[in-house]
Amino acid sequence: MRRARVLMPGGVSSPVRAFAAVGGEPPVFTAGHGCRLIDADGREYIDHVLAYGPLILGHGHPAVRSALAARLPLGTAYGGPTILEVELAERVVAAVRSIEMVRFVNSGTEATMSALRLARAATGRDRVVKCAGGYHGHADLLLVEAGSGVATLGIPGSPGVPEAAVRDTLVVPYNDAAAVEELLAAEGDRVAAVIVEPVAGNMGCVPPRPGYLEALRELTARHGALLVFDEVMTGFRVAYGGAQELYGVTPDLTCLGKVIGGGLLVGAYGGPVALMERVAPSGPVYQAGTLSGNPLAMAAGCATLDELRDGAAYARLEALGGRLAAGLAAAAEERGLPCAVNRVGSMLTPFLGVVEVGDYAGARAADPALFRTVHAAWLAGGVFWPPSQYEAGFLSIAHGDAEVDRTVEVFATALAGDGSRGR
Ligand SMILES: *Cc1c(COP(=O)(O)O)cnc(C)c1O
């Protein structure tokens, strides 16, 4: 890290990795196997970060490894169409009910940025509505009251984002349909899209309240705005067909990333043919990418989805997630500590010191000192949890009951020995 910090800002390639919110040195990783990471000192960690979501099969799953091994001798980029794009597109279209046609990009940021460009073009409107604490990547127009690293660093947005770039970005609280109703009543004819994480994951995990997503669907349709589900985290994570399958609400456009790349660099956005055919070269909405549809990334994505398709993986992830959430909640209760354990399937967050979290304001009420204590204990006890209260923890099919129980045990010990109250 000493070498890294003089060469790269914070010594990292993405801010949360620097451990600013929890302090101390981040481990420097050399390998990942199954549900474990290994650092440069040879220490092993049970991994609940899982690359911030992509590694639903764990590290180095045999199916992903052999798909990549088979592709490696055949070259790494072609600058032209390949059958592998078709194969991943077929899987995505079959799985995600809102998607009839898809465009592959290289990150979640590109997916949301491009989907909103398309939404603005299709509606002829400029305004975009997002939720406080919602994170949709780091494109200028979406860096307003953002979650993830922006929330972790406690900054409102970012210098370098011109006022003009965010003038048309409107912010509402998550899980508050009345706020959207009011906003659209006033501004509805100028709003191109409402973009939302159907299960918020970047303020920590916050599930939608019953009826919330349905209300967004109805309100956007009523006002001629598009509903964009940012399923970069939830797609193929909370269910094979994403949150839209789990909750039975179909958006106009869907953004994907993380799991669909199987640990390589893939994002995607998709929707009905009539909308997607507005994208170049079929239509005038420009969007391109030198390495988009990369054969290695497509192959890793296909291999990952094929392991998930039969649904057994989700049953297993649900059982593991339930065990972990119940264990954390019981440990907190035993010590008389309020702790809202929010969970959808294999993504979850214990919000320490609060009884309920339904939005970003609620997430921010959690106790940061206690989170630091628990995080440090986890790290010392061989458990790698995201170094921020505003990130979801994950499970993979490579985790087992023993690892989950170890994570709970260290959590319980940290609370028992907690010297952080009032610090
Ligand atoms: C991770 C994430 C993004 C950004 O994806 P990158 O690949 O980091 O650009 C966007 N939206 C959501 C919901 C995410 O979780």
GROMACS .gro file of N, CA, C and O in nm, residues 239-299:
model
  244
  239ALA      N    1  -3.274  -1.302  -0.786
  239ALA     CA    2  -3.345  -1.410  -0.857
  239ALA      C    3  -3.282  -1.416  -0.994
  239ALA      O    4  -3.215  -1.321  -1.035
  240TYR      N    5  -3.302  -1.527  -1.066
  240TYR     CA    6  -3.241  -1.537  -1.199
  240TYR      C    7  -3.288  -1.421  -1.287
  240TYR      O    8  -3.209  -1.358  -1.357
  241GLY      N    9  -3.416  -1.390  -1.280
  241GLY     CA   10  -3.471  -1.278  -1.359
  241GLY      C   11  -3.462  -1.144  -1.289
  241GLY      O   12  -3.525  -1.047  -1.333
  242GLY      N   13  -3.385  -1.136  -1.182
  242GLY     CA   14  -3.364  -1.010  -1.112
  242GLY      C   15  -3.480  -0.970  -1.023
  242GLY      O   16  -3.575  -1.048  -1.000
  243ALA      N   17  -3.473  -0.847  -0.971
  243ALA     CA   18  -3.578  -0.798  -0.881
  243ALA      C   19  -3.711  -0.787  -0.954
  243ALA      O   20  -3.817  -0.801  -0.894
  244GLN      N   21  -3.707  -0.764  -1.085
  244GLN     CA   22  -3.834  -0.752  -1.158
  244GLN      C   23  -3.910  -0.884  -1.159
  244GLN      O   24  -4.032  -0.885  -1.160
  245GLU      N   25  -3.837  -0.996  -1.156
  245GLU     CA   26  -3.903  -1.126  -1.143
  245GLU      C   27  -3.953  -1.145  -0.999
  245GLU      O   28  -4.067  -1.183  -0.975
  246LEU      N   29  -3.866  -1.113  -0.904
  246LEU     CA   30  -3.898  -1.135  -0.763
  246LEU      C   31  -4.023  -1.056  -0.721
  246LEU      O   32  -4.107  -1.107  -0.648
  247TYR      N   33  -4.035  -0.932  -0.766
  247TYR     CA   34  -4.146  -0.846  -0.723
  247TYR      C   35  -4.257  -0.835  -0.826
  247TYR      O   36  -4.360  -0.771  -0.800
  248GLY      N   37  -4.235  -0.892  -0.945
  248GLY     CA   38  -4.340  -0.891  -1.046
  248GLY      C   39  -4.373  -0.753  -1.100
  248GLY      O   40  -4.488  -0.724  -1.133
  249VAL      N   41  -4.272  -0.668  -1.110
  249VAL     CA   42  -4.292  -0.534  -1.167
  249VAL      C   43  -4.197  -0.518  -1.285
  249VAL      O   44  -4.076  -0.541  -1.271
  250THR      N   45  -4.250  -0.482  -1.401
  250THR     CA   46  -4.170  -0.477  -1.522
  250THR      C   47  -4.139  -0.332  -1.560
  250THR      O   48  -4.230  -0.254  -1.588
  251PRO      N   49  -4.011  -0.297  -1.560
  251PRO     CA   50  -3.972  -0.161  -1.599
  251PRO      C   51  -3.969  -0.147  -1.751
  251PRO      O   52  -3.985  -0.246  -1.823
  252ASP      N   53  -3.943  -0.025  -1.798
  252ASP     CA   54  -3.925  -0.005  -1.942
  252ASP      C   55  -3.784  -0.043  -1.985
  252ASP      O   56  -3.765  -0.110  -2.085
  253LEU      N   57  -3.686   0.004  -1.908
  253LEU     CA   58  -3.547  -0.028  -1.939
  253LEU      C   59  -3.481  -0.089  -1.815
  253LEU      O   60  -3.516  -0.054  -1.702
  254THR      N   61  -3.387  -0.179  -1.840
  254THR     CA   62  -3.315  -0.245  -1.731
  254THR      C   63  -3.166  -0.233  -1.753
  254THR      O   64  -3.118  -0.252  -1.865
  255CYS      N   65  -3.093  -0.200  -1.646
  255CYS     CA   66  -2.948  -0.195  -1.651
  255CYS      C   67  -2.893  -0.316  -1.576
  255CYS      O   68  -2.940  -0.349  -1.468
  256LEU      N   69  -2.793  -0.378  -1.636
  256LEU     CA   70  -2.730  -0.496  -1.575
  256LEU      C   71  -2.579  -0.475  -1.568
  256LEU      O   72  -2.523  -0.388  -1.635
  257GLY      N   73  -2.514  -0.558  -1.488
  257GLY     CA   74  -2.368  -0.555  -1.474
  257GLY      C   75  -2.331  -0.665  -1.378
  257GLY      O   76  -2.402  -0.764  -1.365
  258LYS      N   77  -2.221  -0.649  -1.307
  258LYS     CA   78  -2.181  -0.741  -1.201
  258LYS      C   79  -2.201  -0.888  -1.237
  258LYS      O   80  -2.119  -0.942  -1.310
  259VAL      N   81  -2.306  -0.956  -1.189
  259VAL     CA   82  -2.317  -1.101  -1.208
  259VAL      C   83  -2.311  -1.143  -1.355
  259VAL      O   84  -2.250  -1.246  -1.387
  260ILE      N   85  -2.367  -1.063  -1.447
  260ILE     CA   86  -2.367  -1.110  -1.587
  260ILE      C   87  -2.228  -1.117  -1.648
  260ILE      O   88  -2.211  -1.174  -1.756
  261GLY      N   89  -2.129  -1.060  -1.582
  261GLY     CA   90  -1.992  -1.071  -1.634
  261GLY      C   91  -1.912  -1.181  -1.567
  261GLY      O   92  -1.797  -1.204  -1.604
  262GLY      N   93  -1.970  -1.247  -1.468
  262GLY     CA   94  -1.899  -1.358  -1.403
  262GLY      C   95  -1.763  -1.318  -1.348
  262GLY      O   96  -1.672  -1.400  -1.340
  263GLY      N   97  -1.747  -1.191  -1.311
  263GLY     CA   98  -1.618  -1.146  -1.257
  263GLY      C   99  -1.532  -1.077  -1.361
  263GLY      O  100  -1.426  -1.025  -1.330
  264LEU      N  101  -1.578  -1.078  -1.488
  264LEU     CA  102  -1.510  -0.998  -1.588
  264LEU      C  103  -1.591  -0.872  -1.616
  264LEU      O  104  -1.689  -0.844  -1.547
  265LEU      N  105  -1.549  -0.795  -1.716
  265LEU     CA  106  -1.602  -0.659  -1.730
  265LEU      C  107  -1.720  -0.656  -1.826
  265LEU      O  108  -1.701  -0.651  -1.948
  266VAL      N  109  -1.841  -0.660  -1.772
  266VAL     CA  110  -1.961  -0.654  -1.855
  266VAL      C  111  -2.066  -0.568  -1.788
  266VAL      O  112  -2.090  -0.578  -1.668
  267GLY      N  113  -2.130  -0.484  -1.868
  267GLY     CA  114  -2.253  -0.419  -1.829
  267GLY      C  115  -2.348  -0.437  -1.945
  267GLY      O  116  -2.308  -0.484  -2.053
  268ALA      N  117  -2.475  -0.404  -1.924
  268ALA     CA  118  -2.571  -0.415  -2.034
  268ALA      C  119  -2.692  -0.331  -2.003
  268ALA      O  120  -2.722  -0.305  -1.886
  269TYR      N  121  -2.760  -0.286  -2.108
  269TYR     CA  122  -2.891  -0.226  -2.088
  269TYR      C  123  -2.982  -0.279  -2.196
  269TYR      O  124  -2.937  -0.314  -2.306
  270GLY      N  125  -3.109  -0.292  -2.159
  270GLY     CA  126  -3.201  -0.351  -2.254
  270GLY      C  127  -3.344  -0.313  -2.224
  270GLY      O  128  -3.376  -0.258  -2.119
  271GLY      N  129  -3.430  -0.346  -2.321
  271GLY     CA  130  -3.572  -0.315  -2.309
  271GLY      C  131  -3.645  -0.366  -2.432
  271GLY      O  132  -3.593  -0.452  -2.504
  272PRO      N  133  -3.764  -0.312  -2.457
  272PRO     CA  134  -3.840  -0.353  -2.573
  272PRO      C  135  -3.768  -0.317  -2.703
  272PRO      O  136  -3.692  -0.220  -2.707
  273VAL      N  137  -3.793  -0.394  -2.807
  273VAL     CA  138  -3.730  -0.369  -2.937
  273VAL      C  139  -3.752  -0.225  -2.983
  273VAL      O  140  -3.660  -0.159  -3.031
  274ALA      N  141  -3.874  -0.177  -2.968
  274ALA     CA  142  -3.906  -0.042  -3.018
  274ALA      C  143  -3.818   0.064  -2.953
  274ALA      O  144  -3.779   0.162  -3.018
  275LEU      N  145  -3.782   0.045  -2.827
  275LEU     CA  146  -3.692   0.140  -2.761
  275LEU      C  147  -3.548   0.114  -2.802
  275LEU      O  148  -3.474   0.207  -2.836
  276MET      N  149  -3.506  -0.011  -2.798
  276MET     CA  150  -3.365  -0.044  -2.822
  276MET      C  151  -3.324  -0.015  -2.966
  276MET      O  152  -3.206   0.009  -2.993
  277GLU      N  153  -3.421  -0.018  -3.059
  277GLU     CA  154  -3.383   0.010  -3.198
  277GLU      C  155  -3.357   0.158  -3.223
  277GLU      O  156  -3.317   0.197  -3.333
  278ARG      N  157  -3.373   0.238  -3.118
  278ARG     CA  158  -3.330   0.378  -3.129
  278ARG      C  159  -3.180   0.393  -3.109
  278ARG      O  160  -3.122   0.499  -3.129
  279VAL      N  161  -3.115   0.285  -3.061
  279VAL     CA  162  -2.970   0.290  -3.034
  279VAL      C  163  -2.893   0.266  -3.164
  279VAL      O  164  -2.929   0.180  -3.245
  280ALA      N  165  -2.784   0.342  -3.182
  280ALA     CA  166  -2.701   0.329  -3.302
  280ALA      C  167  -2.642   0.188  -3.312
  280ALA      O  168  -2.605   0.130  -3.210
  281PRO      N  169  -2.633   0.128  -3.429
  281PRO     CA  170  -2.659   0.191  -3.559
  281PRO      C  171  -2.803   0.176  -3.608
  281PRO      O  172  -2.834   0.231  -3.713
  282SER      N  173  -2.890   0.104  -3.534
  282SER     CA  174  -3.029   0.093  -3.580
  282SER      C  175  -3.097   0.229  -3.578
  282SER      O  176  -3.178   0.261  -3.665
  283GLY      N  177  -3.066   0.308  -3.475
  283GLY     CA  178  -3.126   0.440  -3.460
  283GLY      C  179  -3.018   0.543  -3.432
  283GLY      O  180  -2.899   0.513  -3.440
  284PRO      N  181  -3.060   0.664  -3.398
  284PRO     CA  182  -2.966   0.775  -3.386
  284PRO      C  183  -2.899   0.793  -3.250
  284PRO      O  184  -2.809   0.875  -3.237
  285VAL      N  185  -2.941   0.719  -3.147
  285VAL     CA  186  -2.887   0.743  -3.012
  285VAL      C  187  -2.748   0.679  -3.004
  285VAL      O  188  -2.736   0.556  -3.003
  286TYR      N  189  -2.645   0.761  -2.996
  286TYR     CA  190  -2.510   0.708  -3.009
  286TYR      C  191  -2.458   0.647  -2.879
  286TYR      O  192  -2.473   0.704  -2.772
  287GLN      N  193  -2.395   0.534  -2.893
  287GLN     CA  194  -2.333   0.465  -2.779
  287GLN      C  195  -2.246   0.356  -2.838
  287GLN      O  196  -2.290   0.281  -2.924
  288ALA      N  197  -2.120   0.348  -2.791
  288ALA     CA  198  -2.022   0.259  -2.852
  288ALA      C  199  -1.923   0.208  -2.747
  288ALA      O  200  -1.925   0.255  -2.633
  289GLY      N  201  -1.837   0.113  -2.784
  289GLY     CA  202  -1.735   0.065  -2.690
  289GLY      C  203  -1.632  -0.023  -2.758
  289GLY      O  204  -1.669  -0.125  -2.816
  290THR      N  205  -1.505   0.015  -2.747
  290THR     CA  206  -1.397  -0.059  -2.813
  290THR      C  207  -1.396  -0.207  -2.772
  290THR      O  208  -1.384  -0.295  -2.855
  291LEU      N  209  -1.408  -0.231  -2.642
  291LEU     CA  210  -1.398  -0.369  -2.593
  291LEU      C  211  -1.534  -0.428  -2.558
  291LEU      O  212  -1.542  -0.537  -2.500
  292SER      N  213  -1.643  -0.358  -2.592
  292SER     CA  214  -1.776  -0.409  -2.558
  292SER      C  215  -1.803  -0.542  -2.628
  292SER      O  216  -1.767  -0.560  -2.744
  293GLY      N  217  -1.866  -0.634  -2.556
  293GLY     CA  218  -1.893  -0.767  -2.611
  293GLY      C  219  -1.768  -0.852  -2.616
  293GLY      O  220  -1.761  -0.951  -2.690
  294ASN      N  221  -1.672  -0.817  -2.532
  294ASN     CA  222  -1.543  -0.888  -2.529
  294ASN      C  223  -1.562  -1.039  -2.513
  294ASN      O  224  -1.636  -1.084  -2.426
  295PRO      N  225  -1.494  -1.119  -2.596
  295PRO     CA  226  -1.520  -1.263  -2.595
  295PRO      C  227  -1.492  -1.332  -2.461
  295PRO      O  228  -1.567  -1.422  -2.421
  296LEU      N  229  -1.386  -1.292  -2.391
  296LEU     CA  230  -1.358  -1.355  -2.261
  296LEU      C  231  -1.469  -1.321  -2.162
  296LEU      O  232  -1.517  -1.407  -2.087
  297ALA      N  233  -1.510  -1.194  -2.161
  297ALA     CA  234  -1.614  -1.150  -2.068
  297ALA      C  235  -1.747  -1.217  -2.099
  297ALA      O  236  -1.819  -1.260  -2.008
  298MET      N  237  -1.779  -1.227  -2.227
  298MET     CA  238  -1.904  -1.293  -2.267
  298MET      C  239  -1.903  -1.440  -2.225
  298MET      O  240  -2.002  -1.494  -2.177
  299ALA      N  241  -1.787  -1.504  -2.241
  299ALA     CA  242  -1.777  -1.647  -2.207
  299ALA      C  243  -1.793  -1.667  -2.056
  299ALA      O  244  -1.862  -1.760  -2.011
   0.00000   0.00000   0.00000
